[in-house]
Amino acid sequence: MSEIDIEWPWQYSFPPFFTLQPHPETRSKQVAAWKSLILDYCKKNKVCIVDIREADQLPLFNNSAINRKLESGVIVSILGELQKTGNAAAVDKSKNRWEIYWHTLEEWGSIIHDYVTSNGLTNSVMTLFELNQGESQEEFHGLHTDVLIKALKTLEEQRKCELILSDEDQGVKFF
Amino acid sequence: MRRRAGLGAIQKQKLQQEKYKDKGNEIQENQFEQMTKQLDVFKTNLEEFASKHKNEIRKNPEFRRQFQEMCSSIGVDPLSSGKGFWSVLGIGDFYYELAVQIVEVCMATNEKNGGLISLDELRTRLIKARGKSNKHQEISSDDLMRAAKKLKIFGSGFTVVPVGKGKYMVQSIPGELSMDHTAVLQQVNSLNKSYISVSELRDKLNWERDRSQKALDHMMDQGLVWVDLQDVKEKQYYFPSLFNACVDSAK
């Protein structure tokens, strides 16, 4: 994935930002700054999946200019904080793979639903490919299919759509 | 008879002494009166001068500084005089307003610098916050120091710390910095850096490891310093308040 220039916050060039701070007050400022940086970075670069074992390859967690990396244990604890607000979720038990939701799944659901209703697509069937890989320039364009399905499931619970997930076809019908 | 004459002589002498004393008192009183008159004249002149040059005093920071010095030489503090003539001048109000703005800037930046800010950054932010409405009023570092010192009356919450090379930092958190903490700040400042390590303090100040560690740990407990464990040599202690990217960031 090509890197989009993001405006890094001042903390990103501040070496101790990559060391978990022992002082509670400072640490909570640090964690808050990391949380918003992660969501901002993932949103701009459309990064939906973060694998902790390969986190070094993301400039987000590895600032080569100052030679500082965020330790994987620290990344997991910060992602855990994001999970509390519905902005991330571990997909495997060992907490190596994480999905990042810069919009919560419910928010994604309503963004998609708004798009569908305002474009007169209710009562029609769409493929998931059309939604996230189609020609639309909507925010959910480029959203990882796994995340898309989870977002649609929140709509399904509200009986606003029905997912059709067979091996060959992945589609959704909106009501 | 000798006795009588003797007594007379003593009495005469006594009388003379009293006369001298009276004269002395008279002269002293005269002088005092003169002095008081002179001081009154000076005060009146100073007041006249102040009201005549009111606008210059408000506009020109150098003028303001010299005026302050003149006032303090005769024991007048236009800053604390809220009544009478000096209040009409509004000099106290000027510093009062500055003091309030200093508090505002300190509170707004506390989130990132932990309550320690260089006078330079404080000045830049304050001028920016004052906006266009006050563009005719230049604010000097001297003005800020005077205003910040007035904030001391709130207890140990506000302190101006000299860090050498004519630089100052304003601390806006309770809990005073000790000599050792100030010395650390001075070192960091004199090296033109934003960080320091225990061994650097040993080299520069001849401090034992314990002493350095204690000072740095205390400043970390105050939220003034962040620790970096990824330096190749040793732990480094960073001051966000002296870190350029932090100083320059809008947030």
CSV table of C-alpha atoms in Angstrom, one decimal:
chain,number,residue,atom,x,y,z
A,1,MET,CA,0.0,0.0,0.0
A,2,SER,CA,1.4,3.3,-0.9
A,3,GLU,CA,2.1,5.7,1.9
A,4,ILE,CA,0.0,8.8,2.1
A,5,ASP,CA,1.7,11.8,3.6
A,6,ILE,CA,0.2,12.4,7.0
A,7,GLU,CA,0.9,15.3,9.2
A,8,TRP,CA,2.6,13.7,12.1
A,9,PRO,CA,2.0,15.2,15.5
A,10,TRP,CA,5.0,16.7,17.4
A,11,GLN,CA,5.1,13.6,19.6
A,12,TYR,CA,6.1,11.4,16.6
A,13,SER,CA,9.5,13.1,16.5
A,14,PHE,CA,9.8,13.1,20.3
A,15,PRO,CA,12.0,10.0,21.2
A,16,PRO,CA,10.4,9.2,24.6
A,17,PHE,CA,7.0,8.9,22.9
A,18,PHE,CA,8.2,5.4,21.9
A,19,THR,CA,8.9,4.4,25.5
A,20,LEU,CA,5.9,3.7,27.7
A,21,GLN,CA,6.1,6.4,30.4
A,22,PRO,CA,6.2,5.3,34.1
A,23,HIS,CA,4.5,8.4,35.4
A,24,PRO,CA,0.7,7.8,35.4
A,25,GLU,CA,-0.3,11.2,34.3
A,26,THR,CA,2.3,11.5,31.6
A,27,ARG,CA,1.4,8.0,30.4
A,28,SER,CA,-2.2,8.7,30.1
A,29,LYS,CA,-1.4,11.7,27.9
A,30,GLN,CA,0.9,9.5,25.9
A,31,VAL,CA,-1.6,6.8,25.4
A,32,ALA,CA,-4.3,9.3,24.4
A,33,ALA,CA,-1.9,10.7,21.8
A,34,TRP,CA,-1.1,7.3,20.5
A,35,LYS,CA,-4.8,6.4,20.2
A,36,SER,CA,-5.6,9.3,18.1
A,37,LEU,CA,-2.5,9.0,16.0
A,38,ILE,CA,-3.3,5.3,15.2
A,39,LEU,CA,-6.8,6.1,14.2
A,40,ASP,CA,-5.7,9.0,12.1
A,41,TYR,CA,-3.0,7.1,10.4
A,42,CYS,CA,-5.2,4.1,9.7
A,43,LYS,CA,-7.9,6.3,8.3
A,44,LYS,CA,-5.6,8.2,5.9
A,45,ASN,CA,-3.8,5.1,4.7
A,46,LYS,CA,-6.9,2.9,4.9
A,47,VAL,CA,-5.1,0.4,7.1
A,48,CYS,CA,-7.8,-2.0,8.4
A,49,ILE,CA,-5.6,-4.8,9.7
A,50,VAL,CA,-2.6,-4.5,11.9
A,51,ASP,CA,-0.4,-7.5,12.5
A,52,ILE,CA,1.6,-7.0,15.6
A,53,ARG,CA,4.4,-9.3,14.4
A,54,GLU,CA,4.9,-7.0,11.4
A,55,ALA,CA,4.2,-3.7,13.1
A,56,ASP,CA,7.8,-2.7,12.5
A,57,GLN,CA,7.0,-2.3,8.8
A,58,LEU,CA,4.5,0.4,9.5
A,59,PRO,CA,6.1,3.9,9.8
A,60,LEU,CA,3.4,4.5,12.4
A,61,PHE,CA,5.1,2.3,14.9
A,62,ASN,CA,8.6,2.7,13.6
A,63,ASN,CA,10.1,6.2,13.1
A,64,SER,CA,13.4,5.4,11.3
A,65,ALA,CA,14.4,9.1,11.3
A,66,ILE,CA,14.9,9.0,15.0
A,67,ASN,CA,15.5,5.3,15.3
A,68,ARG,CA,12.7,4.6,17.7
A,69,LYS,CA,10.1,1.8,17.6
A,70,LEU,CA,7.1,1.1,19.7
A,71,GLU,CA,7.4,-2.2,21.4
A,72,SER,CA,4.8,-4.9,20.4
A,73,GLY,CA,3.6,-5.3,24.0
A,74,VAL,CA,2.9,-1.6,24.2
A,75,ILE,CA,1.1,-1.6,20.9
A,76,VAL,CA,-1.1,-4.4,22.1
A,77,SER,CA,-2.0,-2.5,25.3
A,78,ILE,CA,-2.8,0.6,23.3
A,79,LEU,CA,-5.0,-1.3,20.8
A,80,GLY,CA,-6.6,-2.9,23.9
A,81,GLU,CA,-7.5,0.7,25.0
A,82,LEU,CA,-9.0,1.3,21.5
A,83,GLN,CA,-11.0,-1.8,21.8
A,84,LYS,CA,-12.8,-0.4,24.8
A,85,THR,CA,-14.3,2.3,22.7
A,86,GLY,CA,-15.1,0.0,19.8
A,87,ASN,CA,-12.3,1.3,17.7
A,88,ALA,CA,-10.3,-1.9,17.4
A,89,ALA,CA,-10.7,-5.6,17.9
A,90,ALA,CA,-8.3,-8.6,18.1
A,91,VAL,CA,-9.2,-11.2,15.5
A,92,ASP,CA,-7.1,-14.0,16.9
A,93,LYS,CA,-6.8,-15.3,20.4
A,94,SER,CA,-3.1,-14.6,20.7
A,95,LYS,CA,-3.9,-10.9,19.9
A,96,ASN,CA,-1.5,-10.8,17.0
A,97,ARG,CA,-4.0,-9.6,14.4
A,98,TRP,CA,-6.1,-6.6,15.0
A,99,GLU,CA,-8.8,-4.8,13.0
A,100,ILE,CA,-8.8,-1.1,13.4
A,101,TYR,CA,-12.1,0.8,13.2
A,102,TRP,CA,-11.6,4.6,12.8
A,103,HIS,CA,-15.3,4.5,12.6
A,104,THR,CA,-16.9,2.0,15.0
A,105,LEU,CA,-18.8,-0.8,13.3
A,106,GLU,CA,-22.1,0.8,14.1
A,107,GLU,CA,-20.9,4.1,12.6
A,108,TRP,CA,-19.8,2.2,9.5
A,109,GLY,CA,-23.2,0.5,9.3
A,110,SER,CA,-25.1,3.8,9.4
A,111,ILE,CA,-22.7,5.5,6.9
A,112,ILE,CA,-23.4,2.6,4.4
A,113,HIS,CA,-27.1,2.7,5.1
A,114,ASP,CA,-27.2,6.5,4.5
A,115,TYR,CA,-25.4,6.0,1.2
A,116,VAL,CA,-27.9,3.2,0.2
A,117,THR,CA,-31.0,5.1,1.1
A,118,SER,CA,-29.9,8.4,-0.5
A,119,ASN,CA,-28.9,6.7,-3.7
A,120,GLY,CA,-32.2,4.7,-4.0
A,121,LEU,CA,-30.5,1.4,-3.6
A,122,THR,CA,-32.9,-0.1,-1.1
A,123,ASN,CA,-34.5,-3.4,-2.0
A,124,SER,CA,-31.7,-4.1,-4.4
A,125,VAL,CA,-28.9,-6.6,-4.1
A,126,MET,CA,-25.3,-5.4,-4.2
A,127,THR,CA,-22.1,-7.4,-4.1
A,128,LEU,CA,-19.6,-6.5,-1.3
A,129,PHE,CA,-17.1,-5.9,-4.1
A,130,GLU,CA,-19.3,-3.2,-5.5
A,131,LEU,CA,-19.4,-1.6,-2.1
A,132,ASN,CA,-15.8,-1.5,-1.2
A,133,GLN,CA,-14.0,-1.9,-4.5
A,134,GLY,CA,-16.5,-0.3,-6.9
A,135,GLU,CA,-16.4,3.1,-8.5
A,136,SER,CA,-17.8,5.0,-5.6
A,137,GLN,CA,-15.7,7.5,-3.8
A,138,GLU,CA,-17.5,6.9,-0.6
A,139,GLU,CA,-15.6,6.7,2.7
A,140,PHE,CA,-16.1,2.9,2.8
A,141,HIS,CA,-14.3,2.5,-0.5
A,142,GLY,CA,-11.2,0.4,0.2
A,143,LEU,CA,-12.6,-0.9,3.5
A,144,HIS,CA,-11.4,-4.4,4.2
A,145,THR,CA,-14.1,-7.0,3.4
A,146,ASP,CA,-13.9,-8.6,6.8
A,147,VAL,CA,-14.6,-5.2,8.4
A,148,LEU,CA,-17.3,-4.5,5.8
A,149,ILE,CA,-19.1,-7.7,6.7
A,150,LYS,CA,-19.0,-6.9,10.4
A,151,ALA,CA,-20.4,-3.4,9.8
A,152,LEU,CA,-23.2,-4.9,7.6
A,153,LYS,CA,-24.0,-7.4,10.4
A,154,THR,CA,-24.8,-4.5,12.7
A,155,LEU,CA,-27.3,-3.4,10.1
A,156,GLU,CA,-28.6,-6.9,9.7
A,157,GLU,CA,-29.4,-6.9,13.5
A,158,GLN,CA,-31.5,-3.9,12.9
A,159,ARG,CA,-33.2,-5.6,10.0
A,160,LYS,CA,-32.0,-3.1,7.6
A,161,CYS,CA,-30.2,-5.6,5.3
A,162,GLU,CA,-29.6,-9.2,4.8
A,163,LEU,CA,-26.2,-10.7,4.0
A,164,ILE,CA,-25.8,-13.4,1.5
A,165,LEU,CA,-22.5,-15.1,2.1
A,166,SER,CA,-21.9,-18.1,0.0
A,167,ASP,CA,-18.5,-19.3,-1.2
A,168,GLU,CA,-18.9,-17.8,-4.7
A,169,ASP,CA,-21.0,-14.8,-4.0
A,170,GLN,CA,-20.8,-12.3,-1.3
A,171,GLY,CA,-23.7,-9.9,-1.4
A,172,VAL,CA,-26.1,-7.9,0.6
A,173,LYS,CA,-29.7,-6.9,0.1
A,174,PHE,CA,-30.8,-3.6,1.7
A,175,PHE,CA,-34.3,-2.9,3.0
B,1,MET,CA,31.4,81.4,96.8
B,2,ARG,CA,33.3,79.2,94.5
B,3,ARG,CA,30.6,76.7,94.9
B,4,ARG,CA,27.9,79.1,93.8
B,5,ALA,CA,29.9,80.3,90.8
B,6,GLY,CA,30.5,76.7,89.9
B,7,LEU,CA,26.8,75.9,90.0
B,8,GLY,CA,26.1,78.9,87.9
B,9,ALA,CA,28.7,77.8,85.3
B,10,ILE,CA,27.2,74.4,85.1
B,11,GLN,CA,23.7,75.8,84.7
B,12,LYS,CA,25.0,78.1,82.1
B,13,GLN,CA,26.6,75.2,80.3
B,14,LYS,CA,23.4,73.2,80.5
B,15,LEU,CA,21.4,76.1,79.1
B,16,GLN,CA,23.9,76.4,76.2
B,17,GLN,CA,23.6,72.7,75.5
B,18,GLU,CA,19.8,72.9,75.4
B,19,LYS,CA,20.0,75.8,73.0
B,20,TYR,CA,22.3,73.9,70.7
B,21,LYS,CA,20.0,70.9,70.9
B,22,ASP,CA,17.0,73.1,70.0
B,23,LYS,CA,18.8,74.7,67.1
B,24,GLY,CA,19.9,71.2,66.0
B,25,ASN,CA,16.3,70.0,66.0
B,26,GLU,CA,15.2,73.0,64.2
B,27,ILE,CA,17.7,72.4,61.4
B,28,GLN,CA,16.8,68.7,61.3
B,29,GLU,CA,13.2,69.5,61.0
B,30,ASN,CA,13.9,72.0,58.3
B,31,GLN,CA,15.9,69.5,56.4
B,32,PHE,CA,13.1,66.9,56.8
B,33,GLU,CA,10.6,69.4,55.6
B,34,GLN,CA,12.7,70.2,52.7
B,35,MET,CA,13.2,66.5,51.8
B,36,THR,CA,9.5,65.8,52.1
B,37,LYS,CA,8.8,68.8,49.9
B,38,GLN,CA,11.3,67.6,47.4
B,39,LEU,CA,9.9,64.1,47.4
B,40,ASP,CA,6.4,65.5,47.0
B,41,VAL,CA,7.6,67.5,44.1
B,42,PHE,CA,9.3,64.5,42.6
B,43,LYS,CA,6.1,62.4,43.0
B,44,THR,CA,4.0,65.1,41.5
B,45,ASN,CA,6.4,65.4,38.6
B,46,LEU,CA,6.4,61.6,38.2
B,47,GLU,CA,2.6,61.6,38.2
B,48,GLU,CA,2.6,64.4,35.7
B,49,PHE,CA,5.1,62.7,33.6
B,50,ALA,CA,3.2,59.5,33.8
B,51,SER,CA,-0.1,61.0,32.7
B,52,LYS,CA,1.6,63.0,30.0
B,53,HIS,CA,3.3,60.0,28.6
B,54,LYS,CA,0.6,57.5,29.4
B,55,ASN,CA,0.3,56.4,25.8
B,56,GLU,CA,4.0,55.9,25.3
B,57,ILE,CA,4.2,53.9,28.5
B,58,ARG,CA,1.4,51.7,27.3
B,59,LYS,CA,2.8,51.3,23.9
B,60,ASN,CA,6.6,51.2,24.3
B,61,PRO,CA,8.0,48.3,26.3
B,62,GLU,CA,11.4,50.0,26.8
B,63,PHE,CA,9.7,53.1,28.1
B,64,ARG,CA,7.6,51.0,30.4
B,65,ARG,CA,10.7,49.3,31.8
B,66,GLN,CA,12.5,52.6,32.6
B,67,PHE,CA,9.3,54.1,34.1
B,68,GLN,CA,9.0,51.0,36.3
B,69,GLU,CA,12.6,51.5,37.5
B,70,MET,CA,12.0,55.2,38.2
B,71,CYS,CA,8.9,54.4,40.3
B,72,SER,CA,10.6,51.7,42.3
B,73,SER,CA,13.5,54.0,43.2
B,74,ILE,CA,11.1,56.2,45.2
B,75,GLY,CA,9.0,53.3,46.5
B,76,VAL,CA,6.0,53.6,44.3
B,77,ASP,CA,4.6,50.5,42.7
B,78,PRO,CA,2.1,51.4,40.0
B,79,LEU,CA,1.3,47.7,39.7
B,80,SER,CA,-0.1,47.3,43.2
B,81,SER,CA,-1.7,50.7,43.4
B,82,GLY,CA,-5.3,50.1,42.5
B,83,LYS,CA,-6.6,53.3,44.0
B,84,GLY,CA,-6.2,57.0,43.4
B,85,PHE,CA,-4.1,58.5,40.7
B,86,TRP,CA,-2.3,55.4,39.6
B,87,SER,CA,-5.5,53.5,38.8
B,88,VAL,CA,-6.5,56.3,36.4
B,89,LEU,CA,-3.3,55.6,34.5
B,90,GLY,CA,-4.3,52.0,34.1
B,91,ILE,CA,-0.7,50.7,34.4
B,92,GLY,CA,-1.8,48.2,37.0
B,93,ASP,CA,-4.6,47.1,34.7
B,94,PHE,CA,-2.1,46.5,31.9
B,95,TYR,CA,-0.1,44.1,34.0
B,96,TYR,CA,-3.2,42.5,35.5
B,97,GLU,CA,-4.5,41.8,32.1
B,98,LEU,CA,-1.1,40.3,31.1
B,99,ALA,CA,-1.1,38.1,34.2
B,100,VAL,CA,-4.5,36.7,33.4
B,101,GLN,CA,-3.3,36.0,29.8
B,102,ILE,CA,-0.2,34.3,31.2
B,103,VAL,CA,-2.3,32.0,33.3
B,104,GLU,CA,-4.4,31.2,30.2
B,105,VAL,CA,-1.4,30.3,28.1
B,106,CYS,CA,0.1,28.2,30.8
B,107,MET,CA,-3.2,26.3,31.3
B,108,ALA,CA,-3.6,25.8,27.6
B,109,THR,CA,-0.1,24.3,27.1
B,110,ASN,CA,0.0,22.4,30.4
B,111,GLU,CA,-1.4,19.3,28.5
B,112,LYS,CA,1.8,19.0,26.5
B,113,ASN,CA,4.6,20.6,28.6
B,114,GLY,CA,3.4,19.5,32.1
B,115,GLY,CA,3.3,23.1,33.4
B,116,LEU,CA,6.8,24.3,32.4
B,117,ILE,CA,7.2,26.8,29.6
B,118,SER,CA,10.0,29.0,28.3
B,119,LEU,CA,9.4,32.7,28.6
B,120,ASP,CA,10.0,33.0,24.8
B,121,GLU,CA,7.3,30.5,23.9
B,122,LEU,CA,5.0,32.1,26.5
B,123,ARG,CA,5.5,35.4,24.8
B,124,THR,CA,4.9,34.1,21.3
B,125,ARG,CA,1.7,32.4,22.3
B,126,LEU,CA,0.5,35.3,24.4
B,127,ILE,CA,1.0,37.8,21.6
B,128,LYS,CA,-0.8,35.5,19.2
B,129,ALA,CA,-3.7,35.1,21.6
B,130,ARG,CA,-4.0,38.8,22.2
B,131,GLY,CA,-4.7,39.1,18.5
B,132,LYS,CA,-5.1,42.1,16.3
B,133,SER,CA,-7.0,44.3,18.7
B,134,ASN,CA,-3.9,44.9,20.7
B,135,LYS,CA,-1.4,45.2,17.9
B,136,HIS,CA,-0.3,48.7,19.0
B,137,GLN,CA,0.9,47.3,22.3
B,138,GLU,CA,4.2,45.5,22.2
B,139,ILE,CA,4.8,43.1,25.0
B,140,SER,CA,8.4,42.6,26.1
B,141,SER,CA,9.8,39.8,28.2
B,142,ASP,CA,10.3,42.3,30.9
B,143,ASP,CA,6.6,43.0,31.0
B,144,LEU,CA,5.9,39.3,31.2
B,145,MET,CA,8.4,38.8,34.1
B,146,ARG,CA,6.8,41.6,36.1
B,147,ALA,CA,3.3,40.3,35.5
B,148,ALA,CA,4.4,36.7,36.2
B,149,LYS,CA,6.0,37.7,39.5
B,150,LYS,CA,2.8,39.3,40.6
B,151,LEU,CA,1.2,35.8,40.2
B,152,LYS,CA,3.3,34.7,43.1
B,153,ILE,CA,0.6,35.9,45.5
B,154,PHE,CA,-1.3,32.8,44.5
B,155,GLY,CA,1.3,30.7,46.4
B,156,SER,CA,3.9,28.5,44.8
B,157,GLY,CA,1.7,28.0,41.7
B,158,PHE,CA,3.6,30.4,39.6
B,159,THR,CA,7.4,30.8,39.6
B,160,VAL,CA,9.8,32.4,37.2
B,161,VAL,CA,13.0,30.2,37.0
B,162,PRO,CA,16.2,31.7,35.6
B,163,VAL,CA,17.9,29.1,33.4
B,164,GLY,CA,21.0,31.0,32.4
B,165,LYS,CA,22.0,32.9,29.3
B,166,GLY,CA,19.3,35.4,30.0
B,167,LYS,CA,16.7,32.8,29.6
B,168,TYR,CA,13.8,32.1,31.9
B,169,MET,CA,11.1,29.5,32.3
B,170,VAL,CA,7.7,29.9,33.9
B,171,GLN,CA,6.5,27.1,36.1
B,172,SER,CA,2.8,26.9,36.5
B,173,ILE,CA,2.4,23.9,38.7
B,174,PRO,CA,2.3,23.7,42.5
B,175,GLY,CA,5.5,22.5,44.1
B,176,GLU,CA,8.6,24.6,43.8
B,177,LEU,CA,11.7,23.4,42.0
B,178,SER,CA,14.7,23.0,44.2
B,179,MET,CA,18.2,24.3,43.5
B,180,ASP,CA,19.0,20.9,42.0
B,181,HIS,CA,16.1,20.9,39.6
B,182,THR,CA,16.9,24.4,38.5
B,183,ALA,CA,20.5,23.3,38.0
B,184,VAL,CA,19.3,20.5,35.7
B,185,LEU,CA,17.2,22.9,33.7
B,186,GLN,CA,20.1,25.3,33.4
B,187,GLN,CA,22.3,22.5,32.1
B,188,VAL,CA,19.8,21.4,29.5
B,189,ASN,CA,19.4,25.0,28.4
B,190,SER,CA,23.1,25.7,28.3
B,191,LEU,CA,23.7,22.6,26.0
B,192,ASN,CA,21.0,23.9,23.7
B,193,LYS,CA,19.2,20.6,23.9
B,194,SER,CA,15.9,19.3,25.2
B,195,TYR,CA,17.3,16.2,27.0
B,196,ILE,CA,20.0,15.1,29.5
B,197,SER,CA,21.3,12.0,31.1
B,198,VAL,CA,22.6,11.0,34.5
B,199,SER,CA,26.2,10.7,33.2
B,200,GLU,CA,26.0,14.1,31.5
B,201,LEU,CA,25.0,15.6,34.9
B,202,ARG,CA,27.9,13.9,36.5
B,203,ASP,CA,30.3,15.3,33.9
B,204,LYS,CA,29.0,18.8,34.0
B,205,LEU,CA,28.0,19.2,37.6
B,206,ASN,CA,30.1,16.6,39.3
B,207,TRP,CA,27.0,15.0,40.8
B,208,GLU,CA,26.8,11.5,42.2
B,209,ARG,CA,24.5,9.1,40.3
B,210,ASP,CA,22.0,9.2,43.2
B,211,ARG,CA,21.7,12.9,43.3
B,212,SER,CA,21.1,13.2,39.5
B,213,GLN,CA,18.6,10.3,39.5
B,214,LYS,CA,16.7,11.8,42.4
B,215,ALA,CA,16.4,15.2,40.7
B,216,LEU,CA,15.3,13.6,37.4
B,217,ASP,CA,12.9,11.3,39.0
B,218,HIS,CA,11.3,14.2,40.9
B,219,MET,CA,10.9,16.1,37.7
B,220,MET,CA,9.4,13.1,36.1
B,221,ASP,CA,6.9,12.8,39.0
B,222,GLN,CA,5.9,16.4,38.3
B,223,GLY,CA,5.2,15.5,34.6
B,224,LEU,CA,8.0,17.8,33.4
B,225,VAL,CA,10.2,15.2,31.9
B,226,TRP,CA,9.7,12.1,29.8
B,227,VAL,CA,12.1,9.1,29.8
B,228,ASP,CA,13.5,7.5,26.7
B,229,LEU,CA,14.8,3.9,27.1
B,230,GLN,CA,15.8,3.4,23.4
B,231,ASP,CA,18.9,5.5,23.4
B,232,VAL,CA,22.0,3.5,22.4
B,233,LYS,CA,24.0,4.7,25.4
B,234,GLU,CA,21.8,5.3,28.4
B,235,LYS,CA,18.5,6.6,29.6
B,236,GLN,CA,17.7,10.1,28.3
B,237,TYR,CA,15.4,12.5,30.0
B,238,TYR,CA,13.4,14.8,27.7
B,239,PHE,CA,11.8,18.1,28.4
B,240,PRO,CA,8.8,18.7,26.1
B,241,SER,CA,8.9,22.3,27.1
B,242,LEU,CA,12.3,22.6,25.5
B,243,PHE,CA,11.6,20.3,22.5
B,244,ASN,CA,11.3,22.4,19.4
B,245,ALA,CA,8.6,20.5,17.6
B,246,CYS,CA,6.5,20.7,20.8
B,247,VAL,CA,7.1,24.4,21.3
B,248,ASP,CA,6.2,25.1,17.7
B,249,SER,CA,3.1,22.9,17.5
B,250,ALA,CA,-0.2,24.7,17.4
B,251,LYS,CA,-1.8,22.2,19.7
